[in-house]
Amino acid sequence: MTTSHELFQRAQEVLPGGVNSPVRAFGSVGREPLFIDQAAGPWLWDVEGNRYLDFVGSWGPLIFGHAYEPVLAAVEEAAKKGLSYGAPTAAEVEMAELMCCLVPSLEMVRMVSSGTEAVMSALRVARGYTGRELIVKFQGCYHGHADAMLVQAGSGAATFGVPDSAGVPAAIAQQTITVPYNDLAAVQQVFREQGQEIAAVIVEPVAANMGVVLPEEGFLAGLREITAHYGALLIFDEVITGFRLGLDGAQGYFGVQPDLSTFGKIIGGGLPVGAFGGRREVMSEVAPLGKVYQAGTLSGNPVAMAAGLCTLKSLQEQPSIYEQLASKGKRLAEGLRAIFQEAKIPVTVNQIGSLCCLFFTAGPVNNYADAKQSDTERYKKYFNAMLERGIYLSPSQFEALFLSAAHTADHIEWVLEAVQEIVEGGLLAWREF
Ligand SMILES: *Cc1c(COP(=O)(O)O)cnc(C)c1O
């Protein structure tokens, strides 16, 4: 039998860090990653045959759980007709029509192959459309790994970005201004100073890459107002929230219409897909209609479109799925709060719909600085103890827990029992230092 350990040894020789995406290396939870052999519904099996109840869900795409039969069938049918043509297909038209029908702010979309690509292209369109160069983003929001978005914050209300990664030119990072999430006053300030040079504000309408952080009442509407006032575009990065909070995404949930939106994850049903779209007038800037260049060899790939279309249609046919996900999410969040409260361990549980996050801090957690108060050593212990009990959580504090339609109420109770057992065992006991 091949073990995860053996594979990780081999992997480290030929893949940087042994992985193709950094968090997968399990660096922040102090153990080696599991190598996965297969998955079905809510379950993952590693190469050693151990089974885990999965709450990562490939980081968001799998709203129906793993190996969802209708999607597998759609993929199989499409694959038999050829894997890629580099020419237009009916499926792309249908996909675009369906997205524009379900999400009211979309009049036109362009399909791409990842969330990163969607964001990168949307920013270019915003700059092309407005003729301005600066972008405002929020600390702790993740928008993929394009140079302009790998910029976090320095301290202070609003700082010019310094790159978060080696290899990002300072000149590019300087085009990105970062402000704290949920801080409208900081956004106002930035616009008062440089409003005429700002092309767009990009935001995760629910931040789900610093753990889960909800927008405060009026935050998104405030961004809408400020950007409209200064002639800048508002971009909602719905790569996680799109089709997860509802058929019309976070923008429908909160009733705020952006100019441009980016999608990924769920719209690919597990295959590599992204999309950006918005108002016709803005999207008309995109080549070949307009002067903003954007292209892709595998964009609108027929197999990926089949997986995405089947996923979106399945959601459309069963809209009650969102209430069910939300009630499971609520039960999980309330259960966690009750267990830790009884044990007098200070935690904050942020939850909305099928997104949930447990922070080891008294909270509240409303921005990145708050999120970073979480005791990551305690998260590490918690993660490992849960894994030992067959529950696979995100191997990092700063990620969401993703529920899928394949998780049942019983699965949630099982999780809560496991947490109760761990807490009673004293592993997470609170000591003031
Ligand atoms: C995952 C994610 C991205 C990047 O998508 P990739 O497909 O990983 O390139 C962008 N924005 C948000 C909000 C995401 O969660």
Short mmCIF file of N, CA, C and O in Angstrom, two decimals, residues 321-386:
data_model
loop_
_atom_site.label_atom_id
_atom_site.label_comp_id
_atom_site.label_asym_id
_atom_site.label_seq_id
_atom_site.Cartn_x
_atom_site.Cartn_y
_atom_site.Cartn_z
N ILE A 321 -32.75 23.96 -1.43
CA ILE A 321 -31.44 23.54 -0.94
C ILE A 321 -30.80 24.65 -0.08
O ILE A 321 -30.10 24.38 0.90
N TYR A 322 -31.05 25.90 -0.45
CA TYR A 322 -30.41 27.01 0.27
C TYR A 322 -30.94 27.14 1.70
O TYR A 322 -30.19 27.42 2.62
N GLU A 323 -32.26 26.93 1.87
CA GLU A 323 -32.81 26.96 3.23
C GLU A 323 -32.25 25.81 4.04
O GLU A 323 -31.94 25.96 5.23
N GLN A 324 -32.16 24.65 3.40
CA GLN A 324 -31.64 23.48 4.13
C GLN A 324 -30.18 23.70 4.54
O GLN A 324 -29.80 23.39 5.67
N LEU A 325 -29.40 24.23 3.63
CA LEU A 325 -27.99 24.51 3.96
C LEU A 325 -27.91 25.51 5.10
O LEU A 325 -27.13 25.35 6.04
N ALA A 326 -28.76 26.55 5.04
CA ALA A 326 -28.72 27.58 6.06
C ALA A 326 -29.14 27.02 7.42
O ALA A 326 -28.57 27.39 8.45
N SER A 327 -30.10 26.11 7.43
CA SER A 327 -30.53 25.61 8.73
C SER A 327 -29.47 24.67 9.31
O SER A 327 -29.22 24.67 10.52
N LYS A 328 -28.79 23.92 8.46
CA LYS A 328 -27.67 23.10 8.95
C LYS A 328 -26.53 24.00 9.45
O LYS A 328 -25.91 23.73 10.48
N GLY A 329 -26.28 25.06 8.70
CA GLY A 329 -25.23 26.00 9.10
C GLY A 329 -25.53 26.63 10.45
O GLY A 329 -24.66 26.76 11.30
N LYS A 330 -26.80 27.00 10.63
CA LYS A 330 -27.21 27.65 11.87
C LYS A 330 -27.07 26.68 13.05
O LYS A 330 -26.57 27.04 14.11
N ARG A 331 -27.51 25.44 12.85
CA ARG A 331 -27.41 24.44 13.91
C ARG A 331 -25.94 24.22 14.30
O ARG A 331 -25.60 24.15 15.47
N LEU A 332 -25.08 24.13 13.30
CA LEU A 332 -23.65 23.93 13.56
C LEU A 332 -23.10 25.10 14.37
O LEU A 332 -22.43 24.91 15.39
N ALA A 333 -23.39 26.32 13.92
CA ALA A 333 -22.86 27.51 14.59
C ALA A 333 -23.38 27.60 16.02
O ALA A 333 -22.61 27.83 16.96
N GLU A 334 -24.69 27.38 16.20
CA GLU A 334 -25.25 27.49 17.55
C GLU A 334 -24.72 26.39 18.45
O GLU A 334 -24.43 26.62 19.63
N GLY A 335 -24.58 25.19 17.88
CA GLY A 335 -24.04 24.07 18.66
C GLY A 335 -22.61 24.35 19.12
O GLY A 335 -22.25 24.12 20.27
N LEU A 336 -21.79 24.87 18.22
CA LEU A 336 -20.40 25.19 18.57
C LEU A 336 -20.35 26.25 19.66
O LEU A 336 -19.63 26.12 20.65
N ARG A 337 -21.15 27.30 19.48
CA ARG A 337 -21.15 28.38 20.48
C ARG A 337 -21.52 27.83 21.85
O ARG A 337 -20.88 28.15 22.87
N ALA A 338 -22.54 26.98 21.89
CA ALA A 338 -23.00 26.45 23.18
C ALA A 338 -21.92 25.61 23.86
O ALA A 338 -21.68 25.74 25.05
N ILE A 339 -21.27 24.76 23.09
CA ILE A 339 -20.25 23.88 23.67
C ILE A 339 -19.09 24.70 24.27
O ILE A 339 -18.66 24.46 25.39
N PHE A 340 -18.61 25.68 23.50
CA PHE A 340 -17.46 26.45 23.99
C PHE A 340 -17.86 27.39 25.13
O PHE A 340 -17.07 27.64 26.04
N GLN A 341 -19.08 27.90 25.06
CA GLN A 341 -19.53 28.79 26.14
C GLN A 341 -19.57 28.03 27.46
O GLN A 341 -19.11 28.52 28.49
N GLU A 342 -20.10 26.80 27.40
CA GLU A 342 -20.20 26.01 28.61
C GLU A 342 -18.82 25.70 29.18
O GLU A 342 -18.63 25.68 30.39
N ALA A 343 -17.86 25.51 28.28
CA ALA A 343 -16.50 25.19 28.73
C ALA A 343 -15.70 26.45 29.04
O ALA A 343 -14.53 26.38 29.40
N LYS A 344 -16.34 27.60 28.91
CA LYS A 344 -15.69 28.89 29.16
C LYS A 344 -14.43 29.08 28.32
O LYS A 344 -13.41 29.62 28.77
N ILE A 345 -14.51 28.62 27.08
CA ILE A 345 -13.42 28.87 26.12
C ILE A 345 -13.91 29.95 25.17
O ILE A 345 -14.91 29.76 24.49
N PRO A 346 -13.23 31.10 25.14
CA PRO A 346 -13.73 32.18 24.30
C PRO A 346 -13.55 31.87 22.81
O PRO A 346 -12.43 31.65 22.36
N VAL A 347 -14.64 31.84 22.10
CA VAL A 347 -14.58 31.65 20.64
C VAL A 347 -15.58 32.59 19.99
O VAL A 347 -16.47 33.12 20.65
N THR A 348 -15.40 32.79 18.70
CA THR A 348 -16.38 33.52 17.90
C THR A 348 -16.73 32.62 16.72
O THR A 348 -15.83 32.10 16.05
N VAL A 349 -18.00 32.40 16.51
CA VAL A 349 -18.43 31.59 15.36
C VAL A 349 -19.17 32.51 14.40
O VAL A 349 -20.23 33.04 14.73
N ASN A 350 -18.60 32.74 13.25
CA ASN A 350 -19.27 33.51 12.19
C ASN A 350 -19.88 32.53 11.20
O ASN A 350 -19.21 31.58 10.77
N GLN A 351 -21.12 32.76 10.85
CA GLN A 351 -21.80 31.82 9.93
C GLN A 351 -22.82 32.57 9.10
O GLN A 351 -23.48 33.50 9.57
N ILE A 352 -22.89 32.18 7.84
CA ILE A 352 -23.98 32.66 6.99
C ILE A 352 -24.24 31.54 5.98
O ILE A 352 -23.31 31.05 5.34
N GLY A 353 -25.49 31.11 5.89
CA GLY A 353 -25.82 30.02 4.97
C GLY A 353 -24.94 28.82 5.21
O GLY A 353 -24.82 28.32 6.34
N SER A 354 -24.27 28.36 4.17
CA SER A 354 -23.45 27.15 4.26
C SER A 354 -21.98 27.45 4.57
O SER A 354 -21.14 26.57 4.44
N LEU A 355 -21.68 28.69 4.94
CA LEU A 355 -20.31 29.08 5.30
C LEU A 355 -20.23 29.30 6.80
O LEU A 355 -21.08 29.98 7.38
N CYS A 356 -19.20 28.74 7.41
CA CYS A 356 -19.08 28.86 8.86
C CYS A 356 -17.60 28.95 9.22
O CYS A 356 -16.74 28.45 8.49
N CYS A 357 -17.30 29.60 10.33
CA CYS A 357 -15.91 29.64 10.78
C CYS A 357 -15.84 29.81 12.29
O CYS A 357 -16.55 30.63 12.86
N LEU A 358 -15.00 29.00 12.90
CA LEU A 358 -14.77 29.06 14.35
C LEU A 358 -13.43 29.74 14.59
O LEU A 358 -12.38 29.25 14.16
N PHE A 359 -13.47 30.90 15.26
CA PHE A 359 -12.25 31.61 15.63
C PHE A 359 -12.01 31.44 17.12
O PHE A 359 -12.94 31.59 17.92
N PHE A 360 -10.75 31.19 17.50
CA PHE A 360 -10.44 31.08 18.93
C PHE A 360 -10.08 32.44 19.51
O PHE A 360 -8.94 32.72 19.87
N THR A 361 -11.07 33.30 19.55
CA THR A 361 -10.93 34.62 20.14
C THR A 361 -12.32 35.07 20.59
O THR A 361 -13.32 34.66 20.01
N ALA A 362 -12.35 35.93 21.61
CA ALA A 362 -13.64 36.37 22.14
C ALA A 362 -14.39 37.23 21.12
O ALA A 362 -15.60 37.39 21.21
N GLY A 363 -13.66 37.78 20.16
CA GLY A 363 -14.31 38.52 19.09
C GLY A 363 -14.85 39.87 19.55
O GLY A 363 -14.45 40.34 20.61
N PRO A 364 -15.72 40.50 18.79
CA PRO A 364 -16.24 40.02 17.52
C PRO A 364 -15.17 40.04 16.41
O PRO A 364 -14.16 40.72 16.56
N VAL A 365 -15.41 39.28 15.33
CA VAL A 365 -14.48 39.25 14.21
C VAL A 365 -15.16 39.91 13.00
O VAL A 365 -16.00 39.32 12.35
N ASN A 366 -14.79 41.16 12.77
CA ASN A 366 -15.40 41.94 11.70
C ASN A 366 -14.43 42.38 10.63
O ASN A 366 -14.82 43.05 9.66
N ASN A 367 -13.15 42.08 10.83
CA ASN A 367 -12.15 42.43 9.81
C ASN A 367 -10.92 41.55 10.00
O ASN A 367 -10.90 40.68 10.89
N TYR A 368 -9.92 41.80 9.21
CA TYR A 368 -8.72 40.94 9.20
C TYR A 368 -7.95 41.05 10.52
O TYR A 368 -7.46 40.05 11.04
N ALA A 369 -7.86 42.27 11.05
CA ALA A 369 -7.14 42.44 12.32
C ALA A 369 -7.83 41.62 13.42
O ALA A 369 -7.15 40.97 14.23
N ASP A 370 -9.14 41.64 13.43
CA ASP A 370 -9.88 40.82 14.41
C ASP A 370 -9.60 39.33 14.19
O ASP A 370 -9.36 38.58 15.13
N ALA A 371 -9.64 38.93 12.92
CA ALA A 371 -9.45 37.50 12.59
C ALA A 371 -8.08 37.03 13.07
O ALA A 371 -7.92 35.92 13.58
N LYS A 372 -7.09 37.92 12.94
CA LYS A 372 -5.73 37.53 13.32
C LYS A 372 -5.55 37.42 14.83
O LYS A 372 -4.52 36.95 15.30
N GLN A 373 -6.57 37.85 15.59
CA GLN A 373 -6.53 37.65 17.05
C GLN A 373 -6.74 36.19 17.41
O GLN A 373 -6.51 35.78 18.54
N SER A 374 -7.24 35.41 16.46
CA SER A 374 -7.54 34.01 16.76
C SER A 374 -6.25 33.27 17.15
O SER A 374 -5.20 33.48 16.56
N ASP A 375 -6.38 32.40 18.14
CA ASP A 375 -5.25 31.62 18.63
C ASP A 375 -5.02 30.44 17.68
O ASP A 375 -5.70 29.41 17.78
N THR A 376 -4.09 30.61 16.76
CA THR A 376 -3.92 29.59 15.72
C THR A 376 -3.30 28.30 16.27
O THR A 376 -3.46 27.24 15.69
N GLU A 377 -2.60 28.40 17.40
CA GLU A 377 -2.08 27.18 18.03
C GLU A 377 -3.24 26.31 18.50
O GLU A 377 -3.22 25.08 18.41
N ARG A 378 -4.26 26.98 19.03
CA ARG A 378 -5.44 26.25 19.50
C ARG A 378 -6.20 25.66 18.29
O ARG A 378 -6.71 24.55 18.36
N TYR A 379 -6.23 26.42 17.20
CA TYR A 379 -6.89 25.89 16.00
C TYR A 379 -6.17 24.62 15.52
O TYR A 379 -6.80 23.64 15.11
N LYS A 380 -4.85 24.67 15.58
CA LYS A 380 -4.03 23.53 15.16
C LYS A 380 -4.40 22.27 15.96
O LYS A 380 -4.59 21.19 15.41
N LYS A 381 -4.51 22.44 17.28
CA LYS A 381 -4.87 21.31 18.13
C LYS A 381 -6.27 20.80 17.78
O LYS A 381 -6.52 19.59 17.71
N TYR A 382 -7.16 21.75 17.61
CA TYR A 382 -8.55 21.43 17.28
C TYR A 382 -8.61 20.67 15.95
O TYR A 382 -9.24 19.61 15.84
N PHE A 383 -7.93 21.18 14.94
CA PHE A 383 -7.91 20.55 13.61
C PHE A 383 -7.43 19.10 13.72
O PHE A 383 -8.06 18.18 13.17
N ASN A 384 -6.31 18.91 14.42
CA ASN A 384 -5.74 17.56 14.50
C ASN A 384 -6.63 16.60 15.29
O ASN A 384 -6.78 15.44 14.91
N ALA A 385 -7.24 17.11 16.35
CA ALA A 385 -8.14 16.26 17.14
C ALA A 385 -9.37 15.87 16.32
O ALA A 385 -9.86 14.74 16.42
N MET A 386 -9.86 16.78 15.52
CA MET A 386 -11.02 16.48 14.67
C MET A 386 -10.62 15.46 13.59
O MET A 386 -11.35 14.53 13.30
#
